[in-house]
XYZ file of C-alpha atoms in Angstrom:
318
model
C 45.569 85.577 7.174
C 45.265 88.750 5.036
C 45.660 91.968 7.425
C 43.471 94.824 6.736
C 44.316 98.303 7.152
C 43.732 99.087 11.028
C 45.260 99.523 14.003
C 46.984 96.886 16.085
C 45.108 95.456 19.112
C 47.174 94.274 22.219
C 45.505 91.964 24.648
C 47.457 92.833 27.830
C 47.553 91.501 31.262
C 47.269 94.066 33.921
C 48.262 91.693 36.735
C 46.311 90.987 39.927
C 46.037 94.742 41.000
C 49.377 96.175 42.489
C 50.400 98.455 39.635
C 54.037 97.715 40.752
C 53.433 94.188 39.380
C 52.897 95.360 35.785
C 55.124 93.853 33.195
C 57.361 96.819 31.627
C 55.730 96.327 28.389
C 52.464 96.399 29.784
C 53.118 99.809 31.352
C 54.567 101.317 28.162
C 51.473 100.125 26.146
C 49.017 101.529 28.648
C 50.928 104.859 28.427
C 50.973 105.033 24.633
C 47.466 103.770 23.872
C 45.056 105.529 21.711
C 42.157 103.731 23.316
C 41.786 101.285 26.299
C 38.852 98.499 26.869
C 39.184 97.516 30.456
C 37.961 94.893 32.595
C 36.175 95.530 35.970
C 38.961 94.376 38.271
C 41.657 96.517 36.701
C 42.822 98.925 39.266
C 41.848 102.488 38.483
C 45.214 104.028 39.041
C 46.641 101.656 36.190
C 44.110 103.369 34.005
C 45.442 106.826 35.064
C 48.927 105.997 33.341
C 47.177 106.459 30.196
C 47.164 109.592 28.441
C 44.388 111.963 29.776
C 42.958 112.634 26.491
C 42.084 109.120 25.429
C 38.743 107.295 25.737
C 38.744 104.460 28.287
C 35.740 102.138 27.825
C 34.362 99.710 30.474
C 33.737 96.332 29.063
C 33.975 94.521 32.691
C 31.540 91.561 33.485
C 30.091 91.510 36.592
C 29.897 88.084 38.408
C 26.127 86.974 39.205
C 24.885 89.970 37.168
C 23.562 90.864 33.916
C 26.597 91.948 31.869
C 27.985 92.767 28.374
C 28.117 89.605 26.222
C 31.752 88.514 24.817
C 30.456 88.879 21.324
C 29.715 92.605 22.026
C 33.329 93.028 23.510
C 34.699 91.611 20.313
C 32.670 93.994 18.369
C 34.008 96.827 20.294
C 37.618 95.933 20.111
C 37.245 95.422 16.211
C 35.489 98.842 15.927
C 38.273 100.636 17.953
C 40.858 98.884 15.797
C 39.332 100.441 12.727
C 39.604 103.790 14.261
C 42.888 103.879 16.103
C 46.313 102.925 15.678
C 47.185 101.338 19.342
C 44.228 99.679 20.931
C 44.806 98.248 24.286
C 42.373 95.736 25.720
C 43.385 95.323 29.231
C 42.403 92.349 31.513
C 43.185 91.516 35.147
C 45.709 89.009 35.598
C 46.963 87.037 32.786
C 44.877 87.292 29.870
C 45.721 83.680 28.791
C 44.357 82.333 31.981
C 40.555 82.344 32.095
C 40.716 85.629 30.271
C 38.525 84.613 27.360
C 41.537 85.905 25.281
C 41.199 82.958 22.709
C 37.572 84.357 21.854
C 39.096 87.803 21.429
C 42.204 86.604 19.294
C 39.979 84.353 17.169
C 37.489 87.300 16.383
C 40.445 89.736 15.552
C 42.183 87.109 13.287
C 38.775 86.657 11.340
C 38.857 90.350 10.546
C 42.378 90.442 9.494
C 43.493 92.548 12.398
C 46.790 92.551 13.837
C 47.097 91.527 17.631
C 49.561 90.576 20.198
C 49.065 88.875 23.701
C 50.936 90.380 26.464
C 51.311 88.223 29.589
C 50.360 89.340 33.065
C 50.930 88.023 36.661
C 48.027 85.486 37.331
C 46.490 85.928 40.986
C 47.430 82.474 41.803
C 51.130 83.315 41.666
C 50.463 86.587 43.240
C 48.834 84.847 46.266
C 51.681 82.508 46.879
C 54.175 84.968 46.797
C 52.499 86.836 49.581
C 52.831 83.727 51.509
C 56.666 83.116 50.893
C 55.943 79.980 49.043
C 55.640 78.399 45.441
C 52.883 76.715 43.726
C 55.254 73.764 43.374
C 57.572 72.497 45.893
C 60.089 69.709 45.589
C 58.917 66.389 47.169
C 55.546 68.201 48.161
C 53.905 69.525 45.169
C 55.326 68.486 41.698
C 52.554 69.708 39.652
C 49.688 72.621 39.554
C 46.192 72.553 38.088
C 44.511 75.876 36.971
C 40.790 75.431 36.835
C 37.661 77.448 37.214
C 34.163 76.943 39.000
C 32.494 79.171 36.522
C 31.287 77.590 33.392
C 29.416 78.537 30.235
C 25.402 79.300 31.073
C 25.998 78.735 34.674
C 26.768 75.049 34.555
C 28.669 73.346 37.208
C 31.149 70.744 36.137
C 33.079 68.339 38.196
C 36.602 69.339 39.217
C 39.796 67.449 37.896
C 41.244 66.261 41.107
C 43.746 63.866 39.613
C 46.808 66.379 40.007
C 45.604 67.011 43.588
C 45.276 63.550 44.752
C 48.895 62.711 43.418
C 50.282 65.583 45.617
C 49.882 68.589 43.282
C 48.342 71.973 43.983
C 44.889 73.095 42.693
C 44.229 76.733 41.985
C 40.388 77.257 41.501
C 39.477 80.724 39.912
C 35.986 82.294 40.001
C 34.902 79.701 42.696
C 33.821 81.700 45.757
C 30.217 81.465 45.103
C 30.374 77.832 44.955
C 32.908 77.210 47.472
C 30.559 74.774 49.570
C 29.985 72.354 46.599
C 33.386 72.583 45.721
C 34.864 71.675 49.233
C 32.071 68.812 49.497
C 33.214 67.344 46.189
C 36.861 67.108 47.065
C 36.437 65.722 50.609
C 34.032 63.063 49.226
C 36.301 62.060 46.411
C 39.466 62.318 48.057
C 38.739 61.434 51.628
C 41.532 63.869 52.776
C 41.122 67.207 54.831
C 43.523 68.873 52.455
C 44.824 72.335 53.661
C 43.062 75.179 51.837
C 43.838 79.084 51.583
C 41.371 81.672 50.002
C 42.775 84.947 48.928
C 40.387 87.803 48.347
C 41.521 91.016 46.453
C 45.069 89.635 46.149
C 47.747 92.224 46.045
C 45.427 95.141 46.616
C 45.230 97.446 49.485
C 42.334 95.367 51.065
C 43.438 91.793 50.385
C 42.608 89.251 53.034
C 43.566 85.608 53.435
C 41.603 82.599 55.227
C 43.556 79.420 55.668
C 42.222 76.103 57.315
C 41.224 72.787 56.329
C 38.345 71.228 53.911
C 36.296 70.594 57.050
C 36.645 74.193 58.698
C 36.772 76.470 55.916
C 33.082 76.922 55.120
C 32.522 78.481 58.851
C 35.621 80.483 58.753
C 34.410 82.253 55.325
C 30.913 82.754 56.637
C 32.410 84.347 59.896
C 34.118 87.161 57.909
C 31.303 87.654 55.637
C 33.398 87.360 52.275
C 31.168 84.985 50.402
C 30.621 87.419 47.461
C 34.283 88.969 47.392
C 36.282 88.089 44.372
C 39.062 85.453 45.550
C 41.187 82.695 44.342
C 41.090 79.396 46.100
C 44.460 77.501 46.674
C 44.316 73.568 47.870
C 47.174 71.208 48.584
C 49.889 70.130 50.819
C 51.912 72.993 49.695
C 49.599 75.417 51.597
C 51.230 73.713 54.875
C 54.493 75.106 54.240
C 53.605 78.837 54.928
C 55.768 80.417 57.190
C 54.068 81.906 60.343
C 55.591 85.281 59.707
C 53.509 85.345 56.295
C 50.275 84.694 57.798
C 49.901 88.187 59.301
C 48.891 89.860 55.929
C 45.397 90.730 57.420
C 46.755 92.642 60.193
C 49.049 95.129 57.939
C 48.370 98.741 58.281
C 47.309 100.029 54.770
C 46.063 103.409 53.822
C 44.254 105.120 50.914
C 45.863 108.077 49.508
C 44.471 110.867 47.268
C 47.676 112.374 45.435
C 47.346 116.033 43.835
C 50.138 117.651 42.060
C 51.989 117.369 38.779
C 51.351 114.354 36.893
C 54.738 112.999 36.639
C 55.401 113.376 40.075
C 52.154 112.140 41.256
C 52.641 108.857 39.368
C 56.241 108.603 40.984
C 54.804 109.040 44.201
C 51.914 106.634 43.811
C 54.358 104.075 42.902
C 56.245 104.560 45.942
C 53.107 104.122 48.222
C 51.953 101.152 46.234
C 55.554 99.599 46.775
C 54.650 100.021 50.712
C 51.708 98.349 50.330
C 49.193 101.186 50.302
C 46.499 102.182 47.566
C 46.536 105.469 45.645
C 44.534 107.424 43.353
C 45.582 110.545 41.660
C 43.309 113.599 42.004
C 41.715 115.064 38.826
C 44.186 117.591 37.581
C 42.146 120.743 36.434
C 45.168 121.606 33.823
C 44.826 118.273 31.976
C 42.519 117.694 29.006
C 40.804 114.625 30.194
C 38.420 112.719 27.900
C 34.926 112.584 29.250
C 35.256 109.001 30.027
C 38.200 109.345 32.162
C 36.915 112.348 34.024
C 33.763 110.803 34.670
C 35.358 107.642 36.234
C 37.870 109.246 38.241
C 35.328 112.046 39.522
C 33.085 108.928 40.633
C 36.032 107.270 42.432
C 36.866 110.274 44.297
C 33.370 110.673 45.718
C 32.795 107.000 46.484
C 36.230 105.854 47.908
C 37.141 106.853 51.693
C 40.806 108.334 51.628
C 42.890 108.320 54.765
C 45.070 110.991 53.703
C 45.577 113.458 51.052
C 48.948 114.426 49.642
C 49.710 117.548 47.876
C 52.885 117.236 46.151
C 53.513 121.005 45.613
C 54.105 121.326 49.441
C 55.294 117.788 49.997
C 58.539 116.921 50.951
C 60.249 113.846 49.888
């Protein structure tokens, strides 16, 4: 492969949402990027770690809606690499797990553009961590299968249930809309009422978890009105190992904070609050030379989000 004179593209995993789960390398790249092309589900605070003067471009796909096509995303990444030294393509979770990273890597390679894939924590790992268990467990779950219920051109494909029937764990991404079909297929083919847990907005301030059996989960989800909320589906006997003290995540008290003050102190305070399970956004600093793409996004979020408390660090005592 002949590398042309252009910048380098980093295909970066932003993790499941909680910025404290960012890898060190991911955070460093976000802070030093000359331009960022980001997915819809990336936490806006993670974008606020970027230099205020750089352009950030939303290339996120909207489930079940008309959205930007992958070929157009590839073209935007290539164009950015022609114009900038450090290009960050920021994806939710791990870019190598249903993150379309292969298509982008191939497109860059064909153009002779240098790139690097930077792993992130995938939502399945974050979900079981919240439950105090693993995706695998000795004598209970010896394997894990990652799959998706969302396929090209809207086609629904049969799930590979071999690992599940042999005692493994099944993690289904992008399957919430097709939950009834998924549950029906698994129950009919395995004749087993497996334990199941569904995590919505995992590792974010509004995360929720519903657990039950294949025969009960549809009704439980309907009662909570969560059919169109992003989520990860986990199925298998390992779900029975959840300690009761970890089942109260829906009842945790979380707040939304808007933080004002110097950029460095605001970032430090935000990480403290995220560590405690809250959600934060930094207020637009009039002293900073924001790129219009950042200013527009943060201004819109400040208007749309409901904040429980506002913190002004100039008068705030640690």
